[in-house]
Amino acid sequence: MTKILHVDTSPRGQRSHSRTLTNNFVADWKNSYLNSTIIYRDIGHQIVPPVSETWIAAAFSPPDTHTPELNTALQLSNELIDELIDCDRYIFSVPMYNFGIPANFKAYIGQVCRVGRTFAVNLQGGYEGLLVGKKMLVITARGGSFPVGTPAASFDFQEPYIRTIFGLMGVTDITFVHAENLAMKGDAREQSLQLVKTKLAALITEWS
Ligand SMILES: Cc1cc2nc3c(=O)[nH]c(=O)nc-3n(C[C@H](O)[C@H](O)[C@H](O)COP(=O)(O)O)c2cc1C
């Protein structure tokens, strides 16, 4: 049985392209693979707090020294990390904001990127990801477009950041599908949405 973690990150609801595309993909996936279990988180609406001074004190000290206050500070972080460990695959829907990711998704990453839980630092000072054997699909929504090989590509801090930070945690098998030109009127937007739908339909078998 495959266990999938589906995370929506857009603060928008029904107007969100990344949510709609991702929800449709997950629904098609469930119909095709009846033995899949989906765990769902909506961090666009149920906001995860950024790390705090108490959180940092707790995350960087041995658990057996923790006071009840330090334990409480890590409670949500532990819950979110346990979910990542428990699931085999992740599907994230992510809007592009200011060429990067929304602040609420950054706050989630702050909670789950934790030494000793999702990555380790080895004796040589290198990083070792602890989320091993996972596959990730990221469906993004963007107002513009950032084609590889063009000057605009250098503005894309969204895909490189997600690849780097999840790679640090051991998730290196990441597939991106970008819905682009969504701020454009007319053909460019519709063509992009059509292309994304075709790519996602193919991924129902290719990502299996
Ligand atoms: C605060 C904000 C910042 C944005 N920044 C960018 C940007 O830097 N580049 C871009 O191409 N689109 C940008 N957009 C457009 C969004 O990426 C686009 O509206 C996308 O559809 C949002 O995702 P959603 O439909 O899932 O909510 C921005 C939109 C908002 C609201």
Tab-separated table of C-alpha atoms and ligand atoms in Angstrom:
chain	number	residue	atom	x	y	z
A	1	MET	CA	0.000	0.000	0.000
A	2	THR	CA	1.330	3.443	-0.954
A	3	LYS	CA	0.897	6.237	1.555
A	4	ILE	CA	0.838	9.714	0.031
A	5	LEU	CA	1.145	13.020	1.849
A	6	HIS	CA	-0.789	15.727	-0.036
A	7	VAL	CA	0.005	19.282	1.070
A	8	ASP	CA	-1.704	22.407	-0.294
A	9	THR	CA	0.201	25.629	0.353
A	10	SER	CA	-1.771	28.357	-1.442
A	11	PRO	CA	-3.556	30.846	0.823
A	12	ARG	CA	-6.263	30.894	-1.857
A	13	GLY	CA	-9.111	28.405	-1.880
A	14	GLN	CA	-11.234	27.679	-4.935
A	15	ARG	CA	-9.446	30.368	-6.978
A	16	SER	CA	-6.105	28.606	-6.519
A	17	HIS	CA	-4.764	26.986	-9.691
A	18	SER	CA	-2.159	24.926	-7.840
A	19	ARG	CA	-4.832	23.478	-5.524
A	20	THR	CA	-7.276	22.705	-8.328
A	21	LEU	CA	-4.678	20.997	-10.516
A	22	THR	CA	-3.343	19.039	-7.555
A	23	ASN	CA	-6.762	18.044	-6.210
A	24	ASN	CA	-7.721	16.747	-9.665
A	25	PHE	CA	-4.458	14.805	-9.901
A	26	VAL	CA	-4.947	13.262	-6.448
A	27	ALA	CA	-8.564	12.320	-7.298
A	28	ASP	CA	-7.423	10.649	-10.548
A	29	TRP	CA	-4.623	8.915	-8.648
A	30	LYS	CA	-7.065	7.523	-6.056
A	31	ASN	CA	-9.304	6.196	-8.821
A	32	SER	CA	-6.346	4.487	-10.520
A	33	TYR	CA	-4.630	3.114	-7.409
A	34	LEU	CA	-7.343	2.019	-5.028
A	35	ASN	CA	-4.878	0.793	-2.404
A	36	SER	CA	-3.283	4.252	-1.935
A	37	THR	CA	-3.868	6.110	1.310
A	38	ILE	CA	-3.847	9.910	1.199
A	39	ILE	CA	-2.908	12.023	4.221
A	40	TYR	CA	-3.933	15.650	3.708
A	41	ARG	CA	-2.593	18.949	5.095
A	42	ASP	CA	-3.752	22.429	4.176
A	43	ILE	CA	-0.987	24.761	5.310
A	44	GLY	CA	-2.451	27.597	3.217
A	45	HIS	CA	-5.371	27.802	5.633
A	46	GLN	CA	-4.175	26.003	8.779
A	47	ILE	CA	-1.023	28.091	9.139
A	48	VAL	CA	2.074	26.499	10.638
A	49	PRO	CA	3.951	28.976	12.884
A	50	PRO	CA	7.553	29.946	12.142
A	51	VAL	CA	10.236	28.639	14.501
A	52	SER	CA	10.600	30.577	17.769
A	53	GLU	CA	13.386	31.078	20.315
A	54	THR	CA	11.970	28.224	22.446
A	55	TRP	CA	11.727	25.999	19.353
A	56	ILE	CA	15.395	26.639	18.534
A	57	ALA	CA	16.464	25.947	22.125
A	58	ALA	CA	14.566	22.644	22.009
A	59	ALA	CA	15.665	21.550	18.526
A	60	PHE	CA	19.349	22.074	19.324
A	61	SER	CA	19.466	20.391	22.751
A	62	PRO	CA	19.276	16.710	23.765
A	63	PRO	CA	15.644	15.512	24.188
A	64	ASP	CA	16.412	14.025	27.630
A	65	THR	CA	17.192	17.547	28.919
A	66	HIS	CA	13.897	19.027	27.734
A	67	THR	CA	11.532	20.789	30.112
A	68	PRO	CA	7.761	20.458	29.431
A	69	GLU	CA	7.955	23.887	27.732
A	70	LEU	CA	10.665	22.706	25.313
A	71	ASN	CA	8.722	19.506	24.590
A	72	THR	CA	5.623	21.548	23.773
A	73	ALA	CA	7.636	23.802	21.449
A	74	LEU	CA	8.528	20.775	19.287
A	75	GLN	CA	5.141	19.065	19.349
A	76	LEU	CA	3.867	20.283	15.955
A	77	SER	CA	7.309	19.871	14.379
A	78	ASN	CA	7.387	16.235	15.557
A	79	GLU	CA	3.892	15.622	14.215
A	80	LEU	CA	4.775	17.070	10.779
A	81	ILE	CA	8.060	15.136	10.622
A	82	ASP	CA	6.386	11.860	11.681
A	83	GLU	CA	3.980	12.377	8.768
A	84	LEU	CA	6.892	12.805	6.313
A	85	ILE	CA	8.595	9.684	7.677
A	86	ASP	CA	5.380	7.667	7.584
A	87	CYS	CA	4.481	8.507	3.955
A	88	ASP	CA	6.247	7.079	0.872
A	89	ARG	CA	5.342	9.914	-1.469
A	90	TYR	CA	4.645	13.593	-1.243
A	91	ILE	CA	2.475	15.766	-3.483
A	92	PHE	CA	2.806	19.501	-2.817
A	93	SER	CA	0.911	22.288	-4.557
A	94	VAL	CA	2.907	25.525	-4.453
A	95	PRO	CA	2.243	29.027	-5.816
A	96	MET	CA	5.212	31.161	-6.869
A	97	TYR	CA	5.389	34.258	-4.665
A	98	ASN	CA	8.081	36.891	-5.253
A	99	PHE	CA	10.012	34.366	-7.367
A	100	GLY	CA	10.074	31.956	-4.423
A	101	ILE	CA	7.594	30.190	-2.179
A	102	PRO	CA	4.824	31.591	0.080
A	103	ALA	CA	5.902	32.479	3.633
A	104	ASN	CA	3.537	29.878	5.100
A	105	PHE	CA	5.328	27.109	3.154
A	106	LYS	CA	8.681	28.487	4.337
A	107	ALA	CA	7.358	28.268	7.919
A	108	TYR	CA	6.420	24.596	7.325
A	109	ILE	CA	9.941	23.903	6.016
A	110	GLY	CA	11.311	25.595	9.155
A	111	GLN	CA	9.335	23.141	11.283
A	112	VAL	CA	10.360	19.975	9.399
A	113	CYS	CA	13.982	20.739	8.540
A	114	ARG	CA	15.503	19.455	11.783
A	115	VAL	CA	18.912	18.062	12.615
A	116	GLY	CA	18.697	14.509	13.967
A	117	ARG	CA	15.183	14.037	12.579
A	118	THR	CA	15.151	14.844	8.857
A	119	PHE	CA	18.879	15.349	8.284
A	120	ALA	CA	22.113	14.569	10.111
A	121	VAL	CA	25.517	16.223	10.115
A	122	ASN	CA	28.221	13.584	9.809
A	123	LEU	CA	31.718	13.642	11.324
A	124	GLN	CA	33.189	15.253	8.207
A	125	GLY	CA	30.689	18.101	8.543
A	126	GLY	CA	28.635	16.921	5.551
A	127	TYR	CA	24.855	16.563	5.483
A	128	GLU	CA	22.998	13.275	5.331
A	129	GLY	CA	19.305	13.257	4.474
A	130	LEU	CA	17.177	11.024	6.684
A	131	LEU	CA	14.011	10.928	4.534
A	132	VAL	CA	15.206	8.103	2.305
A	133	GLY	CA	13.366	6.274	-0.492
A	134	LYS	CA	10.742	9.006	-0.940
A	135	LYS	CA	9.279	10.399	-4.164
A	136	MET	CA	7.923	13.915	-4.462
A	137	LEU	CA	5.703	15.664	-7.000
A	138	VAL	CA	5.460	19.464	-6.888
A	139	ILE	CA	2.732	21.189	-8.889
A	140	THR	CA	3.392	24.919	-9.069
A	141	ALA	CA	1.343	27.898	-10.252
A	142	ARG	CA	3.048	31.008	-11.586
A	143	GLY	CA	1.899	34.306	-13.061
A	144	GLY	CA	4.815	34.428	-15.513
A	145	SER	CA	7.107	31.856	-17.077
A	146	PHE	CA	10.739	30.999	-16.451
A	147	PRO	CA	11.878	28.697	-19.287
A	148	VAL	CA	15.189	26.907	-18.797
A	149	GLY	CA	17.882	28.409	-21.031
A	150	THR	CA	16.339	31.904	-21.071
A	151	PRO	CA	17.361	34.941	-18.937
A	152	ALA	CA	14.032	34.612	-17.047
A	153	ALA	CA	15.162	31.247	-15.640
A	154	SER	CA	17.488	33.052	-13.215
A	155	PHE	CA	14.417	34.516	-11.454
A	156	ASP	CA	13.141	31.070	-10.514
A	157	PHE	CA	14.067	30.631	-6.843
A	158	GLN	CA	11.117	28.315	-6.302
A	159	GLU	CA	12.164	25.031	-7.956
A	160	PRO	CA	15.900	25.321	-7.018
A	161	TYR	CA	15.014	26.108	-3.387
A	162	ILE	CA	12.563	23.216	-3.043
A	163	ARG	CA	15.062	20.833	-4.695
A	164	THR	CA	17.868	21.994	-2.386
A	165	ILE	CA	15.998	21.978	0.917
A	166	PHE	CA	14.145	18.693	0.363
A	167	GLY	CA	17.386	17.253	-1.082
A	168	LEU	CA	19.113	18.162	2.195
A	169	MET	CA	16.478	16.046	3.947
A	170	GLY	CA	17.148	13.137	1.544
A	171	VAL	CA	14.317	13.663	-0.942
A	172	THR	CA	16.092	13.742	-4.299
A	173	ASP	CA	13.502	12.105	-6.570
A	174	ILE	CA	11.426	15.231	-7.237
A	175	THR	CA	9.218	15.843	-10.273
A	176	PHE	CA	8.043	19.394	-11.011
A	177	VAL	CA	5.057	20.380	-13.119
A	178	HIS	CA	4.744	24.131	-13.595
A	179	ALA	CA	1.500	25.859	-14.569
A	180	GLU	CA	2.847	29.108	-15.996
A	181	ASN	CA	1.634	32.343	-17.587
A	182	LEU	CA	-1.441	32.317	-15.340
A	183	ALA	CA	-1.411	36.138	-15.097
A	184	MET	CA	-1.535	36.379	-18.905
A	185	LYS	CA	-4.798	36.839	-20.728
A	186	GLY	CA	-5.850	34.596	-23.556
A	187	ASP	CA	-3.891	31.875	-25.309
A	188	ALA	CA	-0.652	31.749	-23.279
A	189	ARG	CA	-2.551	30.952	-20.073
A	190	GLU	CA	-4.932	28.432	-21.638
A	191	GLN	CA	-2.114	26.687	-23.527
A	192	SER	CA	-0.111	26.381	-20.318
A	193	LEU	CA	-3.072	24.922	-18.381
A	194	GLN	CA	-3.782	22.467	-21.193
A	195	LEU	CA	-0.134	21.375	-21.301
A	196	VAL	CA	-0.084	20.856	-17.528
A	197	LYS	CA	-3.268	18.770	-17.641
A	198	THR	CA	-1.700	16.570	-20.349
A	199	LYS	CA	1.518	16.189	-18.305
A	200	LEU	CA	-0.430	15.310	-15.145
A	201	ALA	CA	-2.572	12.756	-17.014
A	202	ALA	CA	0.658	11.068	-18.191
A	203	LEU	CA	2.092	11.121	-14.660
A	204	ILE	CA	-0.754	8.923	-13.383
A	205	THR	CA	1.157	6.031	-14.990
A	206	GLU	CA	4.686	7.485	-15.251
A	207	TRP	CA	4.903	8.439	-11.534
A	208	SER	CA	3.576	5.068	-10.341
B	1	LIG	C1	1.899	37.887	-3.308
B	1	LIG	C2	2.067	37.332	-4.696
B	1	LIG	C3	3.317	37.270	-5.277
B	1	LIG	C4	3.472	36.743	-6.552
B	1	LIG	N1	4.723	36.674	-7.104
B	1	LIG	C5	4.885	36.129	-8.332
B	1	LIG	C6	6.179	36.031	-8.919
B	1	LIG	O1	7.185	36.423	-8.336
B	1	LIG	N2	6.284	35.468	-10.141
B	1	LIG	C7	5.196	34.987	-10.828
B	1	LIG	O2	5.363	34.469	-11.919
B	1	LIG	N3	3.958	35.067	-10.298
B	1	LIG	C8	3.771	35.632	-9.065
B	1	LIG	N4	2.530	35.714	-8.515
B	1	LIG	C9	1.385	35.130	-9.260
B	1	LIG	C10	1.031	33.748	-8.694
B	1	LIG	O3	2.126	32.865	-8.791
B	1	LIG	C11	-0.176	33.165	-9.439
B	1	LIG	O4	-1.277	34.005	-9.179
B	1	LIG	C12	-0.511	31.762	-9.013
B	1	LIG	O5	-1.648	31.323	-9.742
B	1	LIG	C13	-0.787	31.658	-7.512
B	1	LIG	O6	-1.039	30.314	-7.140
B	1	LIG	P1	-2.521	29.812	-6.776
B	1	LIG	O7	-3.383	30.077	-8.008
B	1	LIG	O8	-2.374	28.350	-6.520
B	1	LIG	O9	-2.986	30.562	-5.576
B	1	LIG	C14	2.341	36.263	-7.258
B	1	LIG	C15	1.069	36.338	-6.662
B	1	LIG	C16	0.922	36.871	-5.396
B	1	LIG	C17	-0.451	36.921	-4.790
